[in-house]
Amino acid sequence: MKAFRMDQLEAERLANDGAYLRFLRERNMSVGLYALDAGAQDHQQPHQQDEVYVVLSGRASLTVGDETTLVGRGSVVYVPARVPNRFHHITEDLRVLVIFSPPES
């Protein structure tokens, strides 16, 4: 078993000066913490893996392909591999658990 605490992951992410912290990589999946502050720009490019976003806190719009939805704490969104996606109109600091399958390279 591997167990994690979100407060410790957030501290590690901040210590590494990055918006993204991958904290788990296994044979069939990887998991990371993605952070965008209110008003920030999301510059991510489409990934080669399927993704699931679990919004831990914050509020934003998320566009996946041609569809846009509002997301907030408790939102869960599936993003197919290679489909353009980005968070925008971030009105509250956003913290998102990102699950990749297969694991991101």
XYZ file of C-alpha atoms in Angstrom:
105
model
C 0.000 0.000 0.000
C 1.009 3.581 -0.645
C -0.786 6.341 1.230
C -0.575 10.093 0.723
C -1.793 13.266 2.457
C -2.918 16.143 0.294
C -1.358 18.773 2.587
C 2.038 17.071 2.280
C 1.693 16.747 -1.495
C 0.788 20.431 -1.774
C 3.850 21.371 0.306
C 6.083 19.206 -1.923
C 4.579 20.759 -5.060
C 5.233 24.259 -3.719
C 8.797 23.344 -2.710
C 9.467 22.265 -6.304
C 8.055 25.515 -7.782
C 5.743 23.732 -10.181
C 2.075 23.635 -11.074
C 2.185 19.819 -11.326
C 3.549 17.154 -9.005
C 3.457 13.513 -10.072
C 3.485 11.508 -6.861
C 2.604 8.003 -8.028
C 3.660 6.000 -11.071
C 2.752 2.357 -11.468
C 2.598 -0.074 -14.372
C -0.933 0.885 -15.478
C -1.430 4.407 -14.138
C 0.109 7.534 -12.696
C -1.348 10.180 -10.403
C -0.458 13.796 -9.848
C -1.590 17.017 -8.236
C -2.238 19.959 -10.573
C -2.568 23.494 -9.213
C -3.685 26.657 -10.943
C -4.287 29.838 -8.983
C -7.238 32.138 -9.635
C -6.683 34.043 -12.860
C -3.882 31.739 -14.033
C -3.539 30.417 -17.578
C -3.544 26.663 -18.274
C -0.965 25.942 -20.974
C -1.169 22.159 -21.008
C -1.111 20.266 -24.302
C -3.155 17.136 -25.074
C -1.731 14.032 -23.448
C -1.185 10.650 -25.055
C -3.025 8.968 -22.166
C -6.612 8.946 -20.951
C -7.058 11.243 -17.951
C -9.479 11.625 -15.087
C -9.643 14.951 -13.271
C -10.949 15.005 -9.700
C -11.380 18.596 -8.524
C -10.350 18.857 -4.874
C -10.963 22.602 -4.515
C -11.505 25.750 -6.518
C -13.739 26.770 -9.408
C -13.118 27.063 -13.145
C -14.406 26.240 -16.575
C -12.975 23.204 -18.340
C -13.078 22.776 -22.094
C -12.522 19.284 -23.508
C -12.671 19.183 -27.298
C -15.765 21.227 -28.207
C -17.498 20.890 -24.825
C -17.217 23.240 -21.846
C -18.409 22.648 -18.299
C -18.076 24.419 -14.961
C -16.057 22.464 -12.406
C -15.676 22.799 -8.659
C -14.950 20.702 -5.611
C -16.240 17.178 -6.216
C -16.306 17.392 -10.028
C -14.943 14.340 -11.846
C -14.205 14.619 -15.575
C -12.891 12.030 -18.034
C -10.634 13.331 -20.825
C -9.844 10.941 -23.700
C -6.255 10.658 -24.901
C -5.088 13.252 -27.442
C -8.165 15.499 -27.018
C -7.298 19.179 -26.444
C -8.365 20.341 -22.988
C -7.724 23.243 -20.655
C -8.982 24.928 -17.545
C -9.940 28.595 -17.948
C -11.853 31.363 -16.179
C -10.316 30.136 -12.926
C -12.168 32.117 -10.262
C -10.858 30.257 -7.172
C -7.473 28.574 -6.687
C -7.829 25.183 -8.363
C -6.393 21.922 -7.037
C -6.971 18.850 -9.183
C -6.039 15.211 -8.747
C -5.021 13.915 -12.195
C -5.084 10.188 -12.973
C -3.395 8.993 -16.186
C -3.820 5.561 -17.742
C -1.514 4.245 -18.969
C 1.010 6.209 -16.897
C 2.242 9.513 -18.288
C 5.676 9.310 -19.823
